[in-house]
Amino acid sequence: MSTTSLAAGLPVPDQSARLRDALIAADFTADGLLELLGAPAYSALARSETVPALRATRGGSPLETLVRLFLLQRPVAAERAREALPLDVALADGWVAESPDGIRATVDVRPYGGPEGQDWYIVSDLGCAVGGAGGATGRAEGVVLGVGGASTTLAGITVRVPVSSALDLGTGSGIQALHATGHATRVTATDLNPRALAFTRLTLALSGAPEADLREGSLYTPVGSDTYDLIVSNPPFVISPDARLTYRDGGMGGDELCRSLVQQAGDRLNEGGFAQFLANWQHVAGEDWQQRVRSWVPRGCDAWIVQREVQDVTQYAELWLRDSGDHRAAPEEYAARYDAWLDEFEARGTKAVGFGWIVLRKTASDRPSIVVEEWPHPVEQPLGEAVRAHFARQDYLRTHDDAALLADHFVLVDDVVQEQVGLPGAEDPEHVVLRQSRGMRRATKVDTVGAGFAGVCDGTLSAGRILDAIAQLVGEDPVLLRDRTPEAIRLLVGEGFLEPAGSRD
């Protein structure tokens, strides 16, 4: 695909290396911004409040000039711009333009820190980055957004192991493709919007990352029968009554786009490969939402589906009406659009909408593991290693029956702490809780036997030997204790409180 067809009206990346060098020399980086602006102004900018950042950039240094130009999207004097960047290159390649009041940016260029401290840049339409100077104004069809909470969530949960091939479906401004270049030999990025592919090319070039194979089209159509070791997608998952906005509205009824994306992933994954999606799904009257999303899982795949949030239909409609700027329209126009959303939900019997992530792993097992759960509590990003470990635990559990569990040796995971809950002064706690301080930050209630078992798991003794010792201490029949405990061990292993001692070798 030619540069012209991809980037009509947008900058070209031909001399991006010179521009990148200038940005880094001025410390126009994620760390440099935080140091210049300070935490309060930096946080305010993320809320689209620009006044603190304007006050912090009155000195005229190259960094302050670049912040005003690309983040605050204010005009700067030509001489200031020339001090901050190679102005001839920036003008010739279209990154900035001359205007009656000075030099203005043509795109949003936002510093973004990579997972290993890389200085990356996300390029998007003006006013369409989270914290952009434009904020949530009315958005036109075809705009390309920058980094948002959903983007960083997906980047954080993605399994980062070396792979031969990765696919970013619906790449947008290219953040997922950018991450993938760090551990994939070959990266393919697709989008229905050709402007998104142009922005991805700009993002990769300005970040000093390898080029990706950019393909225009919907869902899996651009890649045909190609298969991959990793598929990621932050798709246009919004369940809406129309398809006005390409970046968010899927153009299919209800949650059909997310279902199609997940169901078709199985045929595009190589053995052992991961597919990781953000998604919305309907909560329909008289239907179990867990069964709904469980039915999306393709044959031959393990799955971990986590619902992070649920909104009733009024909350959901209002959220996305604000996103598109419709709340600023005339009252009667806003009311008509709101009605259209509620009509759509009523017709489908939708009472609420869930949001979360869906992770698939291609497996040769004839007993796939499908875990569907609700977890609205805080987690610690990045979670990629926790996701990989989840599936490793499922492999272990399905290949070990109760006898094998009791014969194996376990260790308590390093970040697990024990809490005792009860009335002050009571001789014994009412219950004991094991809590993870990292990753998913799960907590589970255990009985006295469970707490004692977990507490002595250091890999020295087998689970069966530990239970025999506990039975002697509490005066319980060891045979009965061995019979009833494997289920609890499976829970502690499955949720990451215990791990087989051999997995640390």
Coordinates of C-alpha atoms in Angstrom, one line a residue:
M1 CA 0.0 0.0 0.0
S2 CA 1.5 3.3 -1.0
T3 CA 2.4 6.2 1.4
T4 CA 0.1 8.5 -0.5
S5 CA -3.0 6.3 -0.2
L6 CA -2.3 5.7 3.5
A7 CA -1.4 9.2 4.5
A8 CA -3.4 11.7 2.4
G9 CA -3.4 15.0 4.4
L10 CA -1.3 13.6 7.2
P11 CA 2.4 13.9 8.0
V12 CA 4.9 11.6 6.2
P13 CA 7.4 9.7 8.4
D14 CA 10.3 9.9 5.9
Q15 CA 12.6 12.0 8.2
S16 CA 11.0 11.0 11.5
A17 CA 14.4 10.0 12.9
R18 CA 15.6 13.7 12.8
L19 CA 12.3 14.8 14.5
R20 CA 12.7 12.0 17.1
D21 CA 16.2 13.0 17.9
A22 CA 15.0 16.6 18.5
L23 CA 12.2 15.5 20.8
I24 CA 14.5 13.3 22.9
A25 CA 17.2 16.1 23.0
A26 CA 14.6 18.5 24.5
D27 CA 13.5 15.8 27.0
F28 CA 10.0 15.6 25.5
T29 CA 9.5 12.2 27.1
A30 CA 7.1 10.8 29.6
D31 CA 9.7 11.3 32.4
G32 CA 10.6 14.8 31.1
L33 CA 6.9 15.9 31.1
L34 CA 6.4 14.7 34.7
E35 CA 9.5 16.6 35.9
L36 CA 8.5 19.8 34.0
L37 CA 4.8 19.9 34.8
G38 CA 4.8 18.3 38.3
A39 CA 2.3 15.7 39.4
P40 CA -0.7 18.0 39.8
A41 CA -0.4 19.6 36.4
Y42 CA 0.4 16.3 34.8
S43 CA -2.7 14.7 36.3
A44 CA -4.8 17.7 35.4
L45 CA -3.8 17.3 31.7
A46 CA -5.0 13.7 31.8
R47 CA -8.4 15.2 32.8
S48 CA -8.2 17.6 29.8
E49 CA -7.6 20.5 32.1
T50 CA -4.9 22.6 30.4
V51 CA -4.5 25.7 32.7
P52 CA -2.0 24.2 35.1
A53 CA 0.2 22.9 32.1
L54 CA -0.1 26.4 30.5
R55 CA 1.2 28.0 33.7
A56 CA 4.0 25.5 33.9
T57 CA 5.2 26.2 30.3
R58 CA 5.7 29.9 30.3
G59 CA 9.5 29.9 30.2
G60 CA 10.1 29.3 26.5
S61 CA 12.6 26.3 26.8
P62 CA 12.5 23.8 23.9
L63 CA 10.6 21.3 26.2
E64 CA 8.0 24.0 27.1
T65 CA 7.6 24.9 23.5
L66 CA 7.0 21.3 22.5
V67 CA 4.4 20.8 25.2
R68 CA 2.5 23.8 24.1
L69 CA 2.8 22.8 20.4
F70 CA 1.9 19.1 20.5
L71 CA 0.1 18.5 23.8
L72 CA -1.7 21.8 24.4
Q73 CA -2.0 22.6 20.7
R74 CA -1.3 26.2 21.0
P75 CA 0.5 28.3 18.4
V76 CA 4.2 29.0 19.1
A77 CA 6.5 31.6 17.5
A78 CA 8.5 30.4 14.6
E79 CA 11.8 31.2 16.3
R80 CA 10.7 29.2 19.4
A81 CA 9.7 26.2 17.2
R82 CA 13.1 26.4 15.4
E83 CA 14.9 26.1 18.7
A84 CA 12.9 23.1 19.7
L85 CA 12.9 21.0 16.5
P86 CA 14.2 20.9 12.9
L87 CA 11.5 23.2 11.7
D88 CA 12.2 22.8 8.0
V89 CA 11.7 19.0 8.3
A90 CA 8.6 19.3 10.5
L91 CA 7.1 21.8 8.0
A92 CA 8.1 19.8 4.9
D93 CA 6.8 16.5 6.2
G94 CA 3.6 18.0 7.6
W95 CA 4.0 17.6 11.4
V96 CA 3.4 21.3 11.8
A97 CA 2.0 24.1 9.7
E98 CA 2.4 27.8 9.4
S99 CA -0.6 29.9 10.5
P100 CA -1.2 33.7 10.9
D101 CA -0.6 33.4 14.7
G102 CA 2.5 31.1 14.5
I103 CA 3.5 27.5 14.1
R104 CA 0.7 25.0 14.8
A105 CA 0.8 21.2 15.2
T106 CA -1.2 19.2 12.7
V107 CA -1.3 16.1 14.8
D108 CA -1.1 15.2 18.5
V109 CA 2.3 13.8 19.4
R110 CA 2.3 12.3 22.9
P111 CA 5.3 10.9 24.8
Y112 CA 4.7 7.3 26.0
G113 CA 7.0 5.3 28.2
G114 CA 7.6 1.7 27.0
P115 CA 7.8 -1.3 29.3
E116 CA 11.6 -1.3 29.4
G117 CA 12.0 2.5 29.6
Q118 CA 11.8 3.1 25.9
D119 CA 10.9 6.7 24.8
W120 CA 7.9 6.1 22.5
Y121 CA 5.5 8.5 20.9
I122 CA 1.8 8.0 20.1
V123 CA 0.5 10.0 17.2
S124 CA -3.2 10.8 16.8
D125 CA -5.7 13.4 15.6
L126 CA -5.7 16.8 17.3
G127 CA -7.8 16.8 20.4
C128 CA -8.4 13.1 20.3
A129 CA -5.8 11.9 22.8
V130 CA -6.8 11.3 26.4
G131 CA -5.8 14.5 28.1
G132 CA -5.6 16.2 24.7
A133 CA -6.3 19.9 24.6
G134 CA -9.5 19.3 22.7
G135 CA -11.0 17.0 25.3
A136 CA -14.2 15.2 24.5
T137 CA -15.6 17.5 21.8
G138 CA -17.9 16.3 19.0
R139 CA -16.0 13.8 17.0
A140 CA -16.2 13.2 13.3
E141 CA -16.3 9.9 11.4
G142 CA -12.8 8.6 10.8
V143 CA -11.0 10.3 13.6
V144 CA -8.1 8.4 15.2
L145 CA -7.8 8.5 19.0
G146 CA -4.6 8.3 21.0
V147 CA -3.9 6.4 24.1
G148 CA -6.8 5.8 26.5
G149 CA -7.5 3.6 29.5
A150 CA -8.7 0.7 27.4
S151 CA -5.5 0.9 25.3
T152 CA -3.2 0.7 28.3
T153 CA -5.3 -2.0 30.0
L154 CA -4.9 -4.2 26.9
A155 CA -1.2 -3.5 26.7
G156 CA -0.8 -4.3 30.3
I157 CA -2.6 -7.7 30.2
T158 CA -0.9 -8.9 27.0
V159 CA 1.4 -11.9 27.4
R160 CA 4.9 -10.6 26.5
V161 CA 7.0 -13.6 25.4
P162 CA 9.1 -13.8 22.2
V163 CA 6.9 -14.8 19.2
S164 CA 7.4 -15.1 15.5
S165 CA 4.2 -13.3 14.5
A166 CA 1.7 -10.9 16.1
L167 CA -1.6 -9.4 14.8
D168 CA -3.1 -6.2 16.0
L169 CA -6.7 -6.0 14.8
G170 CA -8.2 -2.5 14.7
T171 CA -4.9 -0.9 15.4
G172 CA -6.0 2.7 15.7
S173 CA -3.0 4.9 16.5
G174 CA -0.8 1.8 16.8
I175 CA -0.1 1.4 20.5
Q176 CA -0.6 -2.4 20.5
A177 CA 1.4 -2.9 17.4
L178 CA 4.2 -0.7 18.9
H179 CA 4.3 -3.0 22.0
A180 CA 4.3 -6.0 19.8
T181 CA 7.4 -4.9 17.9
G182 CA 9.3 -5.4 21.1
H183 CA 8.9 -9.2 21.2
A184 CA 7.5 -10.3 17.8
T185 CA 9.6 -10.9 14.7
R186 CA 6.7 -10.0 12.4
V187 CA 3.9 -7.6 13.3
T188 CA 0.7 -7.2 11.2
A189 CA -1.7 -4.3 11.9
T190 CA -5.1 -4.0 10.4
D191 CA -7.9 -1.4 10.5
L192 CA -11.0 -0.6 8.6
N193 CA -10.0 3.1 8.7
P194 CA -7.1 3.9 6.3
R195 CA -6.2 6.9 8.4
A196 CA -5.6 4.7 11.4
L197 CA -3.0 2.7 9.4
A198 CA -1.3 6.0 8.5
F199 CA -1.2 7.0 12.2
T200 CA 0.2 3.6 13.1
R201 CA 2.9 4.1 10.6
L202 CA 3.7 7.5 12.1
T203 CA 3.6 6.1 15.7
L204 CA 6.1 3.3 14.8
A205 CA 8.4 5.6 12.9
L206 CA 8.6 8.4 15.5
S207 CA 9.1 5.8 18.2
G208 CA 12.1 4.3 16.4
A209 CA 10.3 0.9 16.1
P210 CA 10.4 -1.5 13.2
E211 CA 7.8 -1.1 10.5
A212 CA 4.6 -3.3 10.6
D213 CA 2.7 -4.9 7.8
L214 CA -0.3 -2.6 7.5
R215 CA -3.5 -4.0 5.9
E216 CA -6.8 -2.3 5.4
G217 CA -10.1 -4.1 6.1
S218 CA -12.5 -5.4 8.7
L219 CA -11.8 -8.0 11.3
Y220 CA -9.9 -11.0 9.9
T221 CA -10.6 -10.2 6.2
P222 CA -7.3 -8.5 5.5
V223 CA -5.2 -11.5 6.8
G224 CA -7.1 -14.3 5.0
S225 CA -6.0 -17.7 6.4
D226 CA -2.7 -16.4 8.0
T227 CA -2.1 -17.6 11.5
Y228 CA -0.3 -16.0 14.4
D229 CA 1.3 -16.6 17.8
L230 CA -0.4 -13.6 19.3
I231 CA -3.5 -11.7 18.4
V232 CA -4.6 -8.5 20.2
S233 CA -7.5 -6.2 19.7
N234 CA -9.0 -3.2 21.4
P235 CA -11.9 -3.3 18.9
P236 CA -14.8 -0.9 18.3
F237 CA -16.8 -2.8 20.9
V238 CA -19.4 -0.1 21.8
I239 CA -22.9 -1.5 21.6
S240 CA -24.7 1.4 19.9
P241 CA -27.8 2.1 17.7
D242 CA -25.7 3.1 14.7
A243 CA -22.1 3.1 13.3
R244 CA -21.4 6.8 13.2
L245 CA -17.9 6.6 14.7
T246 CA -15.5 4.0 13.3
Y247 CA -13.2 4.1 16.3
R248 CA -15.8 2.9 18.7
D249 CA -19.0 1.6 16.9
G250 CA -18.7 -1.9 15.5
G251 CA -21.4 -1.6 12.9
M252 CA -23.0 -4.9 14.0
G253 CA -26.0 -5.4 16.1
G254 CA -25.5 -5.7 19.9
D255 CA -22.3 -7.5 20.9
E256 CA -22.1 -9.4 17.6
L257 CA -18.8 -7.8 16.6
C258 CA -17.1 -9.0 19.8
R259 CA -18.6 -12.5 19.4
S260 CA -17.4 -12.8 15.9
L261 CA -13.9 -11.5 16.8
V262 CA -13.6 -14.1 19.5
Q263 CA -15.2 -17.1 17.7
Q264 CA -13.0 -16.6 14.6
A265 CA -9.8 -16.3 16.5
G266 CA -9.3 -20.0 17.0
D267 CA -8.6 -20.6 13.3
R268 CA -6.0 -17.8 13.2
L269 CA -4.0 -19.0 16.2
N270 CA -0.9 -21.2 16.1
E271 CA -0.7 -24.0 18.7
G272 CA 0.0 -22.4 22.1
G273 CA -0.7 -18.9 20.8
F274 CA -2.7 -16.3 22.7
A275 CA -5.6 -14.1 21.5
Q276 CA -6.4 -11.2 23.9
F277 CA -9.3 -8.9 23.5
L278 CA -11.2 -6.1 25.3
A279 CA -14.9 -6.5 24.8
N280 CA -18.4 -5.5 25.8
W281 CA -21.2 -8.0 26.2
Q282 CA -24.9 -7.7 26.8
H283 CA -26.7 -8.7 30.0
V284 CA -30.0 -9.9 28.6
A285 CA -33.1 -10.5 30.6
G286 CA -33.5 -14.2 31.4
E287 CA -30.0 -15.1 30.3
D288 CA -26.9 -15.9 32.3
W289 CA -24.2 -13.5 31.0
Q290 CA -21.5 -16.0 31.8
Q291 CA -23.1 -18.6 29.6
R292 CA -23.4 -15.9 26.8
V293 CA -19.7 -15.2 26.7
R294 CA -18.7 -18.8 27.3
S295 CA -20.5 -19.7 24.1
W296 CA -18.2 -17.4 22.2
V297 CA -15.1 -19.5 23.0
P298 CA -13.9 -21.4 19.8
R299 CA -13.2 -25.1 19.9
G300 CA -9.6 -26.0 20.7
C301 CA -9.0 -23.0 23.0
D302 CA -8.7 -22.5 26.7
A303 CA -10.2 -19.2 27.8
W304 CA -10.1 -16.8 30.7
I305 CA -12.9 -14.2 30.7
V306 CA -13.0 -11.5 33.3
Q307 CA -15.8 -9.0 33.7
R308 CA -14.3 -5.8 35.2
E309 CA -17.4 -3.6 35.2
V310 CA -21.1 -3.6 34.6
Q311 CA -23.2 -0.5 33.7
D312 CA -27.0 -0.3 33.4
V313 CA -28.2 0.8 30.0
T314 CA -28.7 4.5 31.1
Q315 CA -25.2 4.8 32.5
Y316 CA -23.8 3.1 29.3
A317 CA -25.7 5.4 27.0
E318 CA -24.7 8.5 28.9
L319 CA -21.1 7.5 28.9
W320 CA -20.9 7.2 25.1
L321 CA -23.1 10.2 24.4
R322 CA -20.5 12.2 26.4
D323 CA -17.7 10.5 24.5
S324 CA -19.0 11.7 21.2
G325 CA -19.8 15.2 22.4
D326 CA -23.6 14.7 21.9
H327 CA -24.2 16.0 25.4
R328 CA -23.3 19.4 24.0
A329 CA -25.8 19.3 21.2
A330 CA -29.2 21.0 21.4
P331 CA -31.4 19.5 24.1
E332 CA -33.9 18.0 21.6
E333 CA -31.1 16.4 19.6
Y334 CA -29.5 15.0 22.7
A335 CA -32.8 13.6 23.8
A336 CA -33.4 12.0 20.4
R337 CA -30.0 10.3 20.5
Y338 CA -30.5 9.1 24.0
D339 CA -33.9 7.6 23.1
A340 CA -32.3 5.8 20.1
W341 CA -29.9 4.1 22.5
L342 CA -32.6 3.0 24.9
D343 CA -34.8 1.8 22.0
E344 CA -31.9 -0.3 20.8
F345 CA -31.4 -1.9 24.2
E346 CA -35.2 -2.4 24.8
A347 CA -35.5 -4.2 21.4
R348 CA -32.7 -6.6 22.4
G349 CA -33.9 -7.1 26.0
T350 CA -30.6 -5.7 27.2
K351 CA -30.7 -4.7 30.9
A352 CA -27.0 -3.9 31.3
V353 CA -23.6 -4.1 29.6
G354 CA -20.5 -5.8 30.9
F355 CA -16.9 -4.8 30.1
G356 CA -13.8 -6.8 30.5
W357 CA -11.2 -8.9 28.8
I358 CA -11.2 -12.2 27.0
V359 CA -8.0 -14.3 26.6
L360 CA -7.8 -17.4 24.5
R361 CA -5.0 -19.9 24.2
K362 CA -4.8 -22.5 21.5
T363 CA -4.4 -25.9 23.1
A364 CA -4.2 -29.5 21.9
S365 CA -6.1 -30.7 25.0
D366 CA -9.4 -32.4 24.6
R367 CA -10.5 -30.9 28.0
P368 CA -10.2 -27.2 27.5
S369 CA -10.3 -24.9 30.5
I370 CA -12.8 -22.1 30.4
V371 CA -12.9 -19.7 33.4
V372 CA -15.5 -17.0 33.4
E373 CA -15.5 -14.7 36.4
E374 CA -16.4 -11.3 37.7
W375 CA -13.5 -9.3 39.2
P376 CA -14.3 -5.6 39.7
H377 CA -11.5 -5.1 42.3
P378 CA -8.2 -3.2 41.8
V379 CA -5.4 -5.2 40.1
E380 CA -1.8 -4.4 39.6
Q381 CA -0.6 -3.8 36.0
P382 CA 1.1 -5.1 34.1
L383 CA -0.7 -8.4 34.2
G384 CA 0.8 -10.2 31.3
E385 CA 2.9 -12.6 33.4
A386 CA -0.2 -13.3 35.6
V387 CA -2.2 -14.2 32.5
R388 CA 0.5 -16.5 31.3
A389 CA 0.7 -18.1 34.8
H390 CA -3.0 -18.6 34.9
F391 CA -3.0 -20.8 31.8
A392 CA 0.1 -22.7 33.1
R393 CA -1.8 -23.5 36.2
Q394 CA -4.8 -24.8 34.2
D395 CA -2.4 -27.1 32.3
Y396 CA -1.1 -28.4 35.6
L397 CA -4.5 -29.0 37.2
R398 CA -6.0 -30.9 34.3
T399 CA -3.0 -33.2 34.2
H400 CA -3.0 -34.0 37.9
D401 CA -5.7 -36.0 39.5
D402 CA -6.3 -36.0 43.3
A403 CA -3.7 -38.6 44.0
A404 CA -1.1 -36.7 42.0
L405 CA -1.9 -33.5 43.8
L406 CA -1.4 -35.2 47.2
A407 CA 1.9 -36.6 46.0
D408 CA 3.2 -33.3 44.8
H409 CA 5.1 -30.5 46.7
F410 CA 3.9 -26.9 46.8
V411 CA 5.2 -23.5 47.9
L412 CA 3.2 -20.5 49.0
V413 CA 3.5 -17.7 46.4
D414 CA 5.8 -14.9 47.6
D415 CA 3.2 -12.1 47.6
V416 CA 0.6 -13.9 49.7
V417 CA -0.1 -12.7 53.2
Q418 CA -2.4 -14.1 55.9
E419 CA -5.0 -12.1 57.7
Q420 CA -7.0 -13.2 60.7
V421 CA -10.4 -11.7 61.2
G422 CA -12.4 -11.8 64.4
L423 CA -13.5 -9.9 67.5
P424 CA -10.9 -8.1 69.5
G425 CA -9.6 -10.3 72.4
A426 CA -11.2 -13.5 71.0
E427 CA -9.1 -16.6 71.5
D428 CA -9.5 -17.8 67.9
P429 CA -10.2 -15.8 64.7
E430 CA -13.7 -16.1 63.1
H431 CA -11.9 -16.8 59.8
V432 CA -8.6 -16.6 58.1
V433 CA -8.0 -14.9 54.7
L434 CA -5.2 -15.4 52.3
R435 CA -4.5 -12.3 50.2
Q436 CA -2.3 -11.6 47.2
S437 CA -0.6 -8.2 47.3
R438 CA 0.2 -8.2 43.6
G439 CA -1.3 -9.2 40.3
M440 CA -5.0 -9.9 40.5
R441 CA -4.8 -9.2 44.3
R442 CA -7.2 -12.0 45.1
A443 CA -8.4 -12.9 48.5
T444 CA -9.8 -16.2 49.7
K445 CA -11.2 -17.4 53.0
V446 CA -9.7 -20.6 54.4
D447 CA -10.4 -22.8 57.4
T448 CA -7.9 -23.8 60.0
V449 CA -6.7 -26.7 58.0
G450 CA -6.3 -24.6 54.8
A451 CA -4.4 -21.9 56.7
G452 CA -2.1 -24.4 58.3
F453 CA -1.5 -26.2 55.1
A454 CA -0.7 -23.1 53.1
G455 CA 1.6 -21.8 55.9
V456 CA 3.9 -24.8 55.8
C457 CA 4.1 -25.3 52.0
D458 CA 7.7 -24.6 51.4
G459 CA 8.3 -27.4 48.9
T460 CA 9.9 -29.8 51.5
L461 CA 7.0 -32.1 52.2
S462 CA 4.4 -33.5 49.9
A463 CA 0.8 -32.3 50.3
G464 CA -0.2 -35.7 51.6
R465 CA 2.5 -35.7 54.3
I466 CA 1.5 -32.2 55.4
L467 CA -2.1 -33.3 55.7
D468 CA -1.2 -36.3 57.7
A469 CA 0.7 -34.1 60.2
I470 CA -2.2 -31.7 60.4
A471 CA -4.6 -34.6 61.0
Q472 CA -2.5 -35.7 63.9
L473 CA -2.4 -32.2 65.4
V474 CA -6.2 -31.6 65.2
G475 CA -7.2 -35.2 66.0
E476 CA -8.8 -35.9 62.6
D477 CA -8.8 -39.1 60.6
P478 CA -6.0 -38.6 58.1
V479 CA -7.8 -40.6 55.4
L480 CA -10.9 -38.4 55.6
L481 CA -8.7 -35.3 55.5
R482 CA -6.9 -36.5 52.4
D483 CA -10.3 -37.2 50.8
R484 CA -11.8 -33.8 51.3
T485 CA -8.8 -31.5 50.9
P486 CA -7.8 -31.9 47.2
E487 CA -10.7 -29.6 46.1
A488 CA -9.3 -26.8 48.4
I489 CA -5.8 -27.4 47.0
R490 CA -7.1 -27.0 43.5
L491 CA -8.7 -23.7 44.4
L492 CA -5.5 -22.4 46.0
V493 CA -3.4 -23.5 43.0
G494 CA -6.0 -22.3 40.4
E495 CA -6.2 -18.8 41.9
G496 CA -2.4 -18.5 42.3
F497 CA -1.9 -18.8 46.1
L498 CA 0.1 -22.0 45.8
E499 CA 2.4 -23.2 43.0
P500 CA 4.0 -26.6 42.4
A501 CA 7.5 -26.5 43.8
G502 CA 8.8 -27.9 40.4
S503 CA 7.6 -24.8 38.6
R504 CA 10.3 -22.7 40.2
D505 CA 13.1 -24.9 38.8

